[in-house]
Coordinates of C-alpha atoms and ligand atoms in Angstrom, one line a residue:
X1264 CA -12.9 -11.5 -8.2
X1265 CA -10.0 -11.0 -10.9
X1266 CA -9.3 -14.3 -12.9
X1267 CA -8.8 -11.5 -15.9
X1268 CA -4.5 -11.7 -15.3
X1269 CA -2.0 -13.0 -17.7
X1270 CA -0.7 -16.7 -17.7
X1271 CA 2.3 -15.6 -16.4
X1272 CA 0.4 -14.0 -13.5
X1273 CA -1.4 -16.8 -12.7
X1274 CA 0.8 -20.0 -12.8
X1275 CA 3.4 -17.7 -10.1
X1276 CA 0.6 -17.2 -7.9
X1277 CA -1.5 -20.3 -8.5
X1278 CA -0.4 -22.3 -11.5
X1279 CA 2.4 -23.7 -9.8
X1280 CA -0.1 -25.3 -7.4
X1281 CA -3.0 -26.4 -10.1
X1282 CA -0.2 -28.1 -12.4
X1283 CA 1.1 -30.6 -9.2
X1284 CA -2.8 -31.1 -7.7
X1285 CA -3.9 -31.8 -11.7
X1286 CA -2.8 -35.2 -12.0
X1287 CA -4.1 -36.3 -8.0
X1288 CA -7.5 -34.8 -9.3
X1289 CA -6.8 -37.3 -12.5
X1290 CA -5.9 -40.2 -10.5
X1291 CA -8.9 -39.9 -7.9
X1292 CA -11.4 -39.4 -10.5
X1293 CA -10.6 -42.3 -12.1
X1294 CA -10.0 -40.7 -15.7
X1295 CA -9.2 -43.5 -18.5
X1296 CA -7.5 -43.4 -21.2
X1297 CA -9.1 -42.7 -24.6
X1298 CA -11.9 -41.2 -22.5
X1299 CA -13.6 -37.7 -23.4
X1300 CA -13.6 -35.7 -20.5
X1301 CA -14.4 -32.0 -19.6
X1302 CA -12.8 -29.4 -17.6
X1303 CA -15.1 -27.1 -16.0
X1304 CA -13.4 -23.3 -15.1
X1305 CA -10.2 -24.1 -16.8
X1306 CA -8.1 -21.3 -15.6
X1307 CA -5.0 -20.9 -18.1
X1308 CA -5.0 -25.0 -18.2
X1309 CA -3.4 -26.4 -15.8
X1310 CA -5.8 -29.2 -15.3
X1311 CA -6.9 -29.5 -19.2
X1312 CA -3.3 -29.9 -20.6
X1313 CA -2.8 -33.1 -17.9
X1314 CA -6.0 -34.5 -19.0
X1315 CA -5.0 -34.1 -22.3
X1316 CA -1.9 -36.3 -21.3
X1317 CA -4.2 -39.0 -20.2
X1318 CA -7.0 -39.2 -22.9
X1319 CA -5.6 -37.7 -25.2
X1320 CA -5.8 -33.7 -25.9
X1321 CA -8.7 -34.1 -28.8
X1322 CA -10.8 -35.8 -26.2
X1323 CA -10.7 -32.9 -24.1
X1324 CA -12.9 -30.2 -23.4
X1325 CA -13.2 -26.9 -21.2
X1326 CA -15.0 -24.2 -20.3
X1327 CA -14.0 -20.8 -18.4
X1328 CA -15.5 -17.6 -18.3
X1329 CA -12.5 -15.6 -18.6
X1330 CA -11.9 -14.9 -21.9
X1331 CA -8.0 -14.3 -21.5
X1332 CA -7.4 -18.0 -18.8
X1333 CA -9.7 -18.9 -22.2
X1334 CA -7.6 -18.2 -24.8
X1335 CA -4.4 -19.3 -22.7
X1336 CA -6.0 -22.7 -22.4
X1337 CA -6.6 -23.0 -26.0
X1338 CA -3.3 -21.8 -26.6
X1339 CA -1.9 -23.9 -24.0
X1340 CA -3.8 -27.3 -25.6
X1341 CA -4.6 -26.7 -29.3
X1342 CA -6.3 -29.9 -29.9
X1343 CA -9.3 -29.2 -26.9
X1344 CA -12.3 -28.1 -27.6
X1345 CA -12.1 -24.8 -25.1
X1346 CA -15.6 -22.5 -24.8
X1347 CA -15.5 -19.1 -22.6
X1348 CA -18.4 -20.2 -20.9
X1349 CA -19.8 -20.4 -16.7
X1350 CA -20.6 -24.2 -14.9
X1351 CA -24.0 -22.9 -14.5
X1352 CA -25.2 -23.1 -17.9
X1353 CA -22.6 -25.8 -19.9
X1354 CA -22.6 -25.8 -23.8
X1355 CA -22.6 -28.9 -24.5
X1356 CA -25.6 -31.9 -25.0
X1357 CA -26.6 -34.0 -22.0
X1358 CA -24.7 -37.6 -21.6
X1359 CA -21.5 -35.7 -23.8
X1360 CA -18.6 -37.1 -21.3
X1361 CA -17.5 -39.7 -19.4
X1362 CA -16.1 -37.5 -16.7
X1363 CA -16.5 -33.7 -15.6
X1364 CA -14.0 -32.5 -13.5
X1365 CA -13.7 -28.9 -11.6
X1366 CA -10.3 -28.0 -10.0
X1367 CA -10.8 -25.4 -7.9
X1368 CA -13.8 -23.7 -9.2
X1369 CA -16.8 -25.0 -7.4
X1370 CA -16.1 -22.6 -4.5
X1371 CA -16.3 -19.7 -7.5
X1372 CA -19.5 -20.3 -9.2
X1373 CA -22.4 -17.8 -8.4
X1374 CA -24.5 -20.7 -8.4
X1375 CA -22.6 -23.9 -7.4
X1376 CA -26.0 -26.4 -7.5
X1377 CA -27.0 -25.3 -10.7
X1378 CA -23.1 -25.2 -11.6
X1379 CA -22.9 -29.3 -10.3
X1380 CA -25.9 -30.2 -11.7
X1381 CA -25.0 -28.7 -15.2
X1382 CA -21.6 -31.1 -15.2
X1383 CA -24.1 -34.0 -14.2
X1384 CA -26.0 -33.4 -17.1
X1385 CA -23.1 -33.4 -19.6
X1386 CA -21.7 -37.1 -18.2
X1387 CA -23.5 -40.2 -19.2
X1388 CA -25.1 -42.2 -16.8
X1389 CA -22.6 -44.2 -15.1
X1390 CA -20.1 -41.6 -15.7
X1391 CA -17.7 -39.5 -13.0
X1392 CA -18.6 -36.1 -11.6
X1393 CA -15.3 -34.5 -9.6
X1394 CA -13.8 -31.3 -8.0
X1395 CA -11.5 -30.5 -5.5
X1396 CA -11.2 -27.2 -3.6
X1397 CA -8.4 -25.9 -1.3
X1398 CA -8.8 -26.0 2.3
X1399 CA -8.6 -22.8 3.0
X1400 CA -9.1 -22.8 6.8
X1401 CA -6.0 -24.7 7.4
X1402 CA -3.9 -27.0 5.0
X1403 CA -3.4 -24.0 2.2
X1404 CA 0.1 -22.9 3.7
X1405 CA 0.7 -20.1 1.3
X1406 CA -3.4 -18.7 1.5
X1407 CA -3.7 -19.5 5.5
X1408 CA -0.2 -17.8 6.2
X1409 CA -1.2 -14.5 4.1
X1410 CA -4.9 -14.5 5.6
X1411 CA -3.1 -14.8 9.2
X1412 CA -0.7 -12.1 8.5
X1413 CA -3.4 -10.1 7.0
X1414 CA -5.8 -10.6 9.9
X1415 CA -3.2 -9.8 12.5
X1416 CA -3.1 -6.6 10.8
X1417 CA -6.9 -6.2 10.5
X1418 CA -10.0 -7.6 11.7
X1419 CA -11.9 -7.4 9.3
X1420 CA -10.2 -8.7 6.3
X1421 CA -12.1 -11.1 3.8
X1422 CA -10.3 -14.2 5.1
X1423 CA -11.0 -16.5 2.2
X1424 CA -11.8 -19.4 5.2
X1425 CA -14.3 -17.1 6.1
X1426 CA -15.8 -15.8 2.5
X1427 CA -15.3 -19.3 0.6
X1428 CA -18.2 -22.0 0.7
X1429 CA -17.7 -25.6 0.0
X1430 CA -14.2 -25.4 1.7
X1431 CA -14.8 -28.1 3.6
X1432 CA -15.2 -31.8 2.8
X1433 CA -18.6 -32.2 4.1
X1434 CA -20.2 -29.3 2.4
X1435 CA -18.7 -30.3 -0.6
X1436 CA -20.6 -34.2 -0.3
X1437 CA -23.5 -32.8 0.6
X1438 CA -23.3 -30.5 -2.5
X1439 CA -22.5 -34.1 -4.7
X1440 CA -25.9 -35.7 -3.0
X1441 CA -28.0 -32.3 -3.7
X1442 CA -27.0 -32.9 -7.2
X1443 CA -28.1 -36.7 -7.3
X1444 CA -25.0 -38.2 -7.7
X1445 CA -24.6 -41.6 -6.4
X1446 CA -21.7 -42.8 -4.3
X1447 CA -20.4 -40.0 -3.2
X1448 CA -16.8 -40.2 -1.8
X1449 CA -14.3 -37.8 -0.3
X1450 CA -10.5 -37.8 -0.3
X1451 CA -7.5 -35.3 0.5
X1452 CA -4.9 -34.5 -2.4
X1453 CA -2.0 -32.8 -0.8
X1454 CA 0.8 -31.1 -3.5
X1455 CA 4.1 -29.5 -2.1
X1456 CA 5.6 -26.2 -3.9
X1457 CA 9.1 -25.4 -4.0
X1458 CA 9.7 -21.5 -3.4
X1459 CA 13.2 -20.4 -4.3
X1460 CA 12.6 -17.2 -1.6
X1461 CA 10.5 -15.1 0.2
X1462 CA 9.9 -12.9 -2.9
X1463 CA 9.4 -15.7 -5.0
X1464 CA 6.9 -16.4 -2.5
X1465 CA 5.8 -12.5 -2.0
X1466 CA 5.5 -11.2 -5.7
X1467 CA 2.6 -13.6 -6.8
X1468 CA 0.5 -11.3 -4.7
X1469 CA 1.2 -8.5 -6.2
X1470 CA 0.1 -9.9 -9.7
X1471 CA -3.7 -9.0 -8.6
X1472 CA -4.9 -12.8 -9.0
X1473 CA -8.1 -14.1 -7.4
X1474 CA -8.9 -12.5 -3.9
X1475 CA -5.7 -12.6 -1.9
X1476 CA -4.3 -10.6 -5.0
X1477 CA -7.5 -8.2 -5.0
X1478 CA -6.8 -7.7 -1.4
X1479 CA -3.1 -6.7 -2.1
X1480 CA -3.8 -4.1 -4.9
X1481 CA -6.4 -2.2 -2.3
X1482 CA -3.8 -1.5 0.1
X1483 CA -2.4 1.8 0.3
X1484 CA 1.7 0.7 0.0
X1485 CA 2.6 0.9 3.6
X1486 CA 0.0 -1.6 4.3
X1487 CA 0.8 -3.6 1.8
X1488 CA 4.7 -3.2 2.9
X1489 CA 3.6 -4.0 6.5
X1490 CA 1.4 -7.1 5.5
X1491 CA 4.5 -8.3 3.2
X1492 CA 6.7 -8.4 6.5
X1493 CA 4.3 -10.0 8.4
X1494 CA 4.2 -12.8 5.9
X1495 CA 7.9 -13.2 6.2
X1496 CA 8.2 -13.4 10.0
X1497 CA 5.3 -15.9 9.7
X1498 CA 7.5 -18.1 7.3
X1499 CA 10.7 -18.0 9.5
X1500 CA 12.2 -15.5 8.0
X1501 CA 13.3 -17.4 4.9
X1502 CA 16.7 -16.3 4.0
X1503 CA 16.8 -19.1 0.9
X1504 CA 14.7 -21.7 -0.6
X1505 CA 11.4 -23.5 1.2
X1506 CA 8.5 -25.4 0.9
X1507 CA 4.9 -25.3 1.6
X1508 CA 2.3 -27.6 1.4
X1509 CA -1.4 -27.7 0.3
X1510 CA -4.7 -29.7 1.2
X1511 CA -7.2 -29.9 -1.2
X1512 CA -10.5 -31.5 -0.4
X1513 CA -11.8 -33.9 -3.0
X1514 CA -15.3 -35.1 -4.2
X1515 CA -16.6 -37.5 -6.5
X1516 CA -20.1 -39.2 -7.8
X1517 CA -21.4 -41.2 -10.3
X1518 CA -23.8 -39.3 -12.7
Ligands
LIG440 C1 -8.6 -20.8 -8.9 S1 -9.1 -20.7 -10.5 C2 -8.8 -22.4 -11.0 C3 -8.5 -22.6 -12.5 C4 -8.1 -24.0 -13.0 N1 -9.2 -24.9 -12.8 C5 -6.9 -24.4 -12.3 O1 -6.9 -25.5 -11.6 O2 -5.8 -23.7 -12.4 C6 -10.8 -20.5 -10.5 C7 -11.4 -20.5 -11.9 O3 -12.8 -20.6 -11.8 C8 -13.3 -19.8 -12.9 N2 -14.8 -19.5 -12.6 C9 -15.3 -18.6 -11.8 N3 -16.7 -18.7 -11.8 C10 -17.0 -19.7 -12.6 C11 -18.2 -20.4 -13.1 N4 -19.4 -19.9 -12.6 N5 -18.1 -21.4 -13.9 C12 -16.9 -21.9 -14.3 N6 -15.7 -21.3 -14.0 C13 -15.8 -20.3 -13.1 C14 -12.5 -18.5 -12.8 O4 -12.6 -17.7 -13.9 C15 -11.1 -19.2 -12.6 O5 -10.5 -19.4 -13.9

């Protein structure tokens, strides 16, 4: 798993996604003004800067345990509290928030119950626990067109649909109700990204973030070259810019 790339590396590839799903993860979970709220795997910030714009940035805090997506979250919001930290063991006091929030992270941690029941811990009784992850199997256009391409290719390739858990809506309630949370509910956030062309599209992948990009630096360079033009005749052959969209699954309880 390599979350240890730049900023820059990151919003290409996936930043440019976790900045438009941010504020749908916001509005489902209900966040408040004025409340203090915590961001759980906080990437380079993405979702901790938009909370920031809701409660306020010195009511926000986060938690990632990359010390560089650390450091650019800090960077990114000066006023949060940021700790290079895991889900599964959360350092802060029980009942600290009114809302915990993951943004596509739960699918990530080693220990997802013990990750769930750690943000439950840190939210007050009555307060929100939410996370959204991508769906993978189908509505991620840019993931599900490189996994395609890539399994056309080979068989055997870690198709993230395949190697991801709690990439499905269900798995992901079921997780919420393990935890104790109380009325559970699911929704869909869909965000759309605007590519300006196929490399715009391409070159993310190339920046060796999270598993697709893992999967592109281990190819020798005619693989990767043949995987790259499999990609393109998937996507039409862009000659210009396009758009894909994305499907996130959604969860949310009440601690
Ligand atoms: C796809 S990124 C999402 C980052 C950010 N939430 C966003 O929306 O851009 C997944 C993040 O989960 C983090 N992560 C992995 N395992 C984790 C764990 N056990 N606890 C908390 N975060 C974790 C990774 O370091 C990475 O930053």
């Amino acid at each position: 798993m390599t979350f240890t790339a730049t900023r820059g590396a990151y919003d290409a590839f996936m930043g440019r996604y976790a900045d438009r799903l941010a504020p749908l993860l916001i509005a489902f979970a209900g966040v408040q003004q004025g409340e203090r709220v915590l961001d759980v795997g906080c990437g380079p910030g993405s979702l901790t800067e938009a909370l920031g714009k809701v409660v306020g940035p010195e009511h926000v805090a986060a938690v990632e345990p990359s010390e560089p997506f650390a450091a650019a979250a800090a960077e990114r919001v000066p006023a949060a509290e940021v700790q290079v930290g895991a889900a599964e063991s959360l350092p802060w006091a029980a009942d600290t928030f009114d809302v915990a929030l993951a943004q596509l992270v739960v699918n990530f941690m080693s220990e997802a119950d013990a990750g769930v029941a750690e943000m439950r811990r840190v939210v007050h009784p009555g307060g929100t626990v939410a996370a959204c992850t991508w769906d993978y199997s189908g509505g991620m256009t840019m993931l599900r067109t490189f996994w395609d391409a890539a399994l056309s290719l080979d068989p055997d390739t870690p198709d993230e649909a395949r190697t991801m858990r709690y990439n499905d809506p269900d798995v992901l309630r079921e997780l919420w109700l393990r935890a104790g949370l109380e009325a559970v509910e699911n929704d869909v956030l869909v965000v759309e990204v605007a590519y300006t062309s196929f490399d715009d599209y391409w070159e993310p992948f190339t920046g060796g973030v999270g598993p697709a990009g893992a999967y592109t630096a281990s190819l020798e360079p005619d693989r990767r070259g043949a995987l790259r033009e499999e990609c393109r005749r998937r996507l039409g052959n862009p000659d210009g810019p396009f758009t894909l969209s994305a499907t996130a699954w959604a969860v949310k309880g009440r601690a």
